[in-house]
Amino acid sequence: MNEMNRGPAQPGTAQQSLPGRASQALLVASLGVAVAFGGVALAAQAASADEIPASTPPSSASTSAAPTVEATHDAWTIAVSKSADGVEITQTVDGAVAVSGHADLVDVAPGDVTSLGPWVAGSDFDFVGVGRLNAVGQAGDDVTAVTITTSTGRVVETQLKDGIWLAAWNGDLDTEAGGGGLPDSGVFTITSVTADGAEHTVTSVDVATTD
């Protein structure tokens, strides 16, 4: 497995905060890196928008079915597509695939939620000095809404559909902050609402499906 570097995101590099103990992984432009964490393998590919032609076809994951949940901020889009045994996560910049990966589904009891990992994931893979941050998880039957609160207190409403939830937002980079320059990339809390109107709050560490 390739050795992953740690440290603050710098202009001209792409940084991905992956769920797992090595939360900050530096992705060099145009280099495909396979990262294994907690039994989940991510095939991560990063390149600048100038290096990837706009006509580059999307990955098979993004064309096999309509995304279950999807969010777009400026030129960045993250889509999560659910299949019979897993989810495919595809991030694009100006229509070109920047990062893609796969995670297995787990059984979730009614009313419960999970998180793909204990940390918010993020990167500056489009080299514009903006962190592209996201968190993904599952929700059991009877969960009607999910909201996350980051380690800095930022509250993000999620998209929830077919048992999959997605939070995605742009965040400022801060080279003097923790989390490799992505202040929101720490442990977060998840607040879910069930059909009876009750709220339930757990930490991402407690319900992470990978460590």
mmCIF file of C-alpha atoms in Angstrom:
data_model
loop_
_atom_site.group_PDB
_atom_site.id
_atom_site.type_symbol
_atom_site.label_atom_id
_atom_site.label_comp_id
_atom_site.label_asym_id
_atom_site.label_seq_id
_atom_site.Cartn_x
_atom_site.Cartn_y
_atom_site.Cartn_z
ATOM 1 C CA MET A 1 0.000 0.000 0.000
ATOM 2 C CA ASN A 2 1.279 3.433 -0.798
ATOM 3 C CA GLU A 3 2.582 5.474 2.114
ATOM 4 C CA MET A 4 0.254 8.400 2.731
ATOM 5 C CA ASN A 5 1.671 11.758 3.716
ATOM 6 C CA ARG A 6 0.167 14.001 6.370
ATOM 7 C CA GLY A 7 0.159 17.734 6.753
ATOM 8 C CA PRO A 8 -1.697 20.904 5.809
ATOM 9 C CA ALA A 9 -3.151 21.247 2.326
ATOM 10 C CA GLN A 10 -0.990 23.405 0.108
ATOM 11 C CA PRO A 11 -1.781 25.046 -3.245
ATOM 12 C CA GLY A 12 -1.149 22.624 -6.084
ATOM 13 C CA THR A 13 -1.939 19.513 -4.062
ATOM 14 C CA ALA A 14 -5.110 17.635 -3.345
ATOM 15 C CA GLN A 15 -5.795 16.581 0.216
ATOM 16 C CA GLN A 16 -8.414 14.002 1.178
ATOM 17 C CA SER A 17 -9.423 13.488 4.792
ATOM 18 C CA LEU A 18 -10.409 9.844 4.733
ATOM 19 C CA PRO A 19 -12.323 8.042 7.487
ATOM 20 C CA GLY A 20 -9.837 6.114 9.602
ATOM 21 C CA ARG A 21 -6.970 6.791 11.953
ATOM 22 C CA ALA A 22 -4.858 8.241 9.141
ATOM 23 C CA SER A 23 -7.432 10.949 8.525
ATOM 24 C CA GLN A 24 -5.320 13.199 6.303
ATOM 25 C CA ALA A 25 -4.100 11.667 3.044
ATOM 26 C CA LEU A 26 -2.220 13.786 0.529
ATOM 27 C CA LEU A 27 -3.250 12.963 -3.030
ATOM 28 C CA VAL A 28 -0.776 14.092 -5.684
ATOM 29 C CA ALA A 29 -2.348 15.440 -8.891
ATOM 30 C CA SER A 30 -3.006 12.813 -11.541
ATOM 31 C CA LEU A 31 -1.846 9.995 -9.240
ATOM 32 C CA GLY A 32 -4.226 7.120 -8.493
ATOM 33 C CA VAL A 33 -3.849 5.924 -4.913
ATOM 34 C CA ALA A 34 -5.588 2.930 -3.375
ATOM 35 C CA VAL A 35 -6.255 3.595 0.294
ATOM 36 C CA ALA A 36 -7.476 0.801 2.563
ATOM 37 C CA PHE A 37 -9.101 1.808 5.833
ATOM 38 C CA GLY A 38 -11.027 -0.408 8.234
ATOM 39 C CA GLY A 39 -11.799 -2.959 5.523
ATOM 40 C CA VAL A 40 -13.027 -0.391 2.999
ATOM 41 C CA ALA A 41 -10.919 0.313 -0.080
ATOM 42 C CA LEU A 42 -11.057 3.699 -1.773
ATOM 43 C CA ALA A 43 -9.646 4.151 -5.242
ATOM 44 C CA ALA A 44 -8.802 7.827 -5.150
ATOM 45 C CA GLN A 45 -7.820 9.796 -8.193
ATOM 46 C CA ALA A 46 -7.095 13.500 -8.072
ATOM 47 C CA ALA A 47 -6.173 15.981 -10.769
ATOM 48 C CA SER A 48 -6.613 19.658 -11.406
ATOM 49 C CA ALA A 49 -9.466 20.840 -13.604
ATOM 50 C CA ASP A 50 -6.885 21.952 -16.187
ATOM 51 C CA GLU A 51 -5.357 18.470 -16.304
ATOM 52 C CA ILE A 52 -8.619 16.590 -16.856
ATOM 53 C CA PRO A 53 -10.463 17.391 -20.086
ATOM 54 C CA ALA A 54 -14.064 18.389 -19.500
ATOM 55 C CA SER A 55 -15.066 15.577 -21.861
ATOM 56 C CA THR A 56 -13.553 12.868 -19.641
ATOM 57 C CA PRO A 57 -16.290 10.248 -19.218
ATOM 58 C CA PRO A 58 -17.532 9.740 -15.659
ATOM 59 C CA SER A 59 -16.772 6.528 -13.814
ATOM 60 C CA SER A 60 -19.011 3.498 -14.267
ATOM 61 C CA ALA A 61 -20.359 4.124 -10.773
ATOM 62 C CA SER A 62 -21.849 7.443 -11.813
ATOM 63 C CA THR A 63 -23.388 6.083 -15.004
ATOM 64 C CA SER A 64 -24.800 2.777 -13.728
ATOM 65 C CA ALA A 65 -27.750 4.416 -12.000
ATOM 66 C CA ALA A 66 -29.075 7.776 -10.936
ATOM 67 C CA PRO A 67 -27.424 8.913 -7.698
ATOM 68 C CA THR A 68 -29.321 8.115 -4.528
ATOM 69 C CA VAL A 69 -28.220 11.427 -2.994
ATOM 70 C CA GLU A 70 -26.267 14.256 -4.592
ATOM 71 C CA ALA A 71 -25.026 17.740 -3.665
ATOM 72 C CA THR A 72 -23.445 20.485 -5.781
ATOM 73 C CA HIS A 73 -21.453 23.505 -4.601
ATOM 74 C CA ASP A 74 -20.018 25.731 -7.324
ATOM 75 C CA ALA A 75 -18.062 23.473 -9.703
ATOM 76 C CA TRP A 76 -17.964 20.549 -7.271
ATOM 77 C CA THR A 77 -20.502 17.732 -7.163
ATOM 78 C CA ILE A 78 -20.562 14.698 -4.892
ATOM 79 C CA ALA A 79 -22.914 11.835 -5.717
ATOM 80 C CA VAL A 80 -23.615 8.692 -3.707
ATOM 81 C CA SER A 81 -25.218 5.792 -5.577
ATOM 82 C CA LYS A 82 -26.603 2.831 -3.652
ATOM 83 C CA SER A 83 -26.374 -0.682 -5.059
ATOM 84 C CA ALA A 84 -27.414 -4.054 -3.664
ATOM 85 C CA ASP A 85 -24.305 -4.450 -1.513
ATOM 86 C CA GLY A 86 -22.645 -1.044 -1.268
ATOM 87 C CA VAL A 87 -22.423 2.596 -2.218
ATOM 88 C CA GLU A 88 -20.330 4.253 -4.914
ATOM 89 C CA ILE A 89 -19.126 7.757 -4.059
ATOM 90 C CA THR A 90 -18.086 9.974 -6.964
ATOM 91 C CA GLN A 91 -16.812 13.538 -6.737
ATOM 92 C CA THR A 92 -16.492 15.642 -9.876
ATOM 93 C CA VAL A 93 -15.131 19.100 -10.631
ATOM 94 C CA ASP A 94 -16.508 20.805 -13.743
ATOM 95 C CA GLY A 95 -17.926 17.435 -14.777
ATOM 96 C CA ALA A 96 -14.612 15.562 -14.575
ATOM 97 C CA VAL A 97 -14.120 12.800 -11.986
ATOM 98 C CA ALA A 98 -11.742 13.911 -9.223
ATOM 99 C CA VAL A 99 -12.279 11.205 -6.564
ATOM 100 C CA SER A 100 -14.245 7.976 -6.573
ATOM 101 C CA GLY A 101 -14.634 5.147 -4.093
ATOM 102 C CA HIS A 102 -16.725 2.258 -2.802
ATOM 103 C CA ALA A 103 -17.999 1.305 0.647
ATOM 104 C CA ASP A 104 -19.920 -1.769 1.741
ATOM 105 C CA LEU A 105 -23.392 -1.467 3.223
ATOM 106 C CA VAL A 106 -24.054 -2.620 6.775
ATOM 107 C CA ASP A 107 -27.256 -3.668 8.521
ATOM 108 C CA VAL A 108 -28.863 -0.724 10.336
ATOM 109 C CA ALA A 109 -31.645 -1.203 12.878
ATOM 110 C CA PRO A 110 -34.803 0.897 12.533
ATOM 111 C CA GLY A 111 -34.262 4.336 14.039
ATOM 112 C CA ASP A 112 -30.458 4.031 14.063
ATOM 113 C CA VAL A 113 -27.810 5.804 11.968
ATOM 114 C CA THR A 114 -24.237 5.013 10.969
ATOM 115 C CA SER A 115 -21.331 7.013 9.565
ATOM 116 C CA LEU A 116 -18.905 5.786 6.926
ATOM 117 C CA GLY A 117 -16.100 6.875 9.253
ATOM 118 C CA PRO A 118 -15.467 8.832 12.448
ATOM 119 C CA TRP A 119 -14.155 11.935 10.689
ATOM 120 C CA VAL A 120 -15.428 14.366 8.080
ATOM 121 C CA ALA A 121 -13.737 13.751 4.724
ATOM 122 C CA GLY A 122 -12.334 16.638 2.721
ATOM 123 C CA SER A 123 -9.828 17.870 0.181
ATOM 124 C CA ASP A 124 -8.734 20.799 -1.951
ATOM 125 C CA PHE A 125 -8.465 18.688 -5.074
ATOM 126 C CA ASP A 126 -9.500 21.513 -7.417
ATOM 127 C CA PHE A 127 -6.678 23.768 -6.155
ATOM 128 C CA VAL A 128 -8.767 26.859 -5.468
ATOM 129 C CA GLY A 129 -8.066 27.125 -1.751
ATOM 130 C CA VAL A 130 -11.481 25.780 -0.720
ATOM 131 C CA GLY A 131 -12.025 22.628 1.299
ATOM 132 C CA ARG A 132 -14.602 20.289 -0.235
ATOM 133 C CA LEU A 133 -16.019 18.564 2.848
ATOM 134 C CA ASN A 134 -18.473 15.711 3.195
ATOM 135 C CA ALA A 135 -19.803 12.986 5.452
ATOM 136 C CA VAL A 136 -21.792 9.935 4.365
ATOM 137 C CA GLY A 137 -23.714 7.320 6.315
ATOM 138 C CA GLN A 138 -26.750 5.096 6.526
ATOM 139 C CA ALA A 139 -30.067 5.499 8.306
ATOM 140 C CA GLY A 140 -32.452 2.783 9.350
ATOM 141 C CA ASP A 141 -36.164 2.623 8.693
ATOM 142 C CA ASP A 142 -38.119 5.164 10.710
ATOM 143 C CA VAL A 143 -35.418 7.876 10.400
ATOM 144 C CA THR A 144 -36.946 10.879 8.661
ATOM 145 C CA ALA A 145 -34.139 13.485 8.900
ATOM 146 C CA VAL A 146 -30.419 13.658 9.697
ATOM 147 C CA THR A 147 -28.291 16.681 10.658
ATOM 148 C CA ILE A 148 -24.609 16.754 11.541
ATOM 149 C CA THR A 149 -22.673 19.195 13.719
ATOM 150 C CA THR A 150 -18.949 19.421 13.015
ATOM 151 C CA SER A 151 -16.137 19.749 15.534
ATOM 152 C CA THR A 152 -16.172 23.538 14.976
ATOM 153 C CA GLY A 153 -19.924 23.798 15.616
ATOM 154 C CA ARG A 154 -21.011 24.058 11.985
ATOM 155 C CA VAL A 155 -24.507 22.581 11.521
ATOM 156 C CA VAL A 156 -25.149 20.876 8.177
ATOM 157 C CA GLU A 157 -28.473 19.418 7.071
ATOM 158 C CA THR A 158 -28.128 16.228 5.086
ATOM 159 C CA GLN A 159 -29.814 14.766 2.066
ATOM 160 C CA LEU A 160 -31.560 11.532 3.087
ATOM 161 C CA LYS A 161 -32.988 9.006 0.671
ATOM 162 C CA ASP A 162 -33.353 5.221 0.556
ATOM 163 C CA GLY A 163 -31.411 4.791 3.780
ATOM 164 C CA ILE A 164 -28.396 6.871 2.681
ATOM 165 C CA TRP A 165 -27.546 10.327 4.046
ATOM 166 C CA LEU A 166 -25.060 12.841 2.667
ATOM 167 C CA ALA A 167 -23.735 16.107 4.089
ATOM 168 C CA ALA A 168 -21.583 18.246 1.785
ATOM 169 C CA TRP A 169 -20.312 21.808 2.056
ATOM 170 C CA ASN A 170 -17.482 24.169 1.154
ATOM 171 C CA GLY A 171 -15.119 25.015 4.011
ATOM 172 C CA ASP A 172 -12.292 27.493 4.385
ATOM 173 C CA LEU A 173 -8.742 26.183 4.511
ATOM 174 C CA ASP A 174 -6.615 27.207 7.486
ATOM 175 C CA THR A 175 -3.006 26.020 7.391
ATOM 176 C CA GLU A 176 -2.616 26.832 11.104
ATOM 177 C CA ALA A 177 -5.649 24.796 12.120
ATOM 178 C CA GLY A 178 -5.846 21.125 12.946
ATOM 179 C CA GLY A 179 -7.092 18.524 10.506
ATOM 180 C CA GLY A 180 -4.488 19.280 7.850
ATOM 181 C CA GLY A 181 -5.899 22.741 7.197
ATOM 182 C CA LEU A 182 -9.526 21.575 7.225
ATOM 183 C CA PRO A 183 -10.908 22.704 10.612
ATOM 184 C CA ASP A 184 -14.245 20.889 10.167
ATOM 185 C CA SER A 185 -12.617 17.517 9.511
ATOM 186 C CA GLY A 186 -12.687 16.212 13.074
ATOM 187 C CA VAL A 187 -15.166 14.008 14.916
ATOM 188 C CA PHE A 188 -18.769 15.166 14.469
ATOM 189 C CA THR A 189 -22.158 14.485 16.006
ATOM 190 C CA ILE A 190 -25.183 13.140 14.177
ATOM 191 C CA THR A 191 -28.709 14.159 15.139
ATOM 192 C CA SER A 192 -31.504 12.068 13.663
ATOM 193 C CA VAL A 193 -35.265 12.432 13.879
ATOM 194 C CA THR A 194 -37.564 9.433 13.845
ATOM 195 C CA ALA A 195 -41.136 9.241 12.641
ATOM 196 C CA ASP A 196 -42.478 9.798 16.160
ATOM 197 C CA GLY A 197 -40.710 13.180 16.264
ATOM 198 C CA ALA A 198 -38.042 12.123 18.742
ATOM 199 C CA GLU A 199 -34.454 13.370 18.298
ATOM 200 C CA HIS A 200 -31.445 11.137 18.826
ATOM 201 C CA THR A 201 -27.809 12.309 18.950
ATOM 202 C CA VAL A 202 -24.701 10.140 18.612
ATOM 203 C CA THR A 203 -21.051 10.807 17.810
ATOM 204 C CA SER A 204 -19.531 9.711 14.527
ATOM 205 C CA VAL A 205 -16.943 7.662 16.452
ATOM 206 C CA ASP A 206 -19.668 5.665 18.188
ATOM 207 C CA VAL A 207 -21.464 4.720 14.959
ATOM 208 C CA ALA A 208 -18.573 4.589 12.484
ATOM 209 C CA THR A 209 -18.590 1.557 10.227
ATOM 210 C CA THR A 210 -14.838 1.962 9.582
ATOM 211 C CA ASP A 211 -12.175 3.165 11.976
#
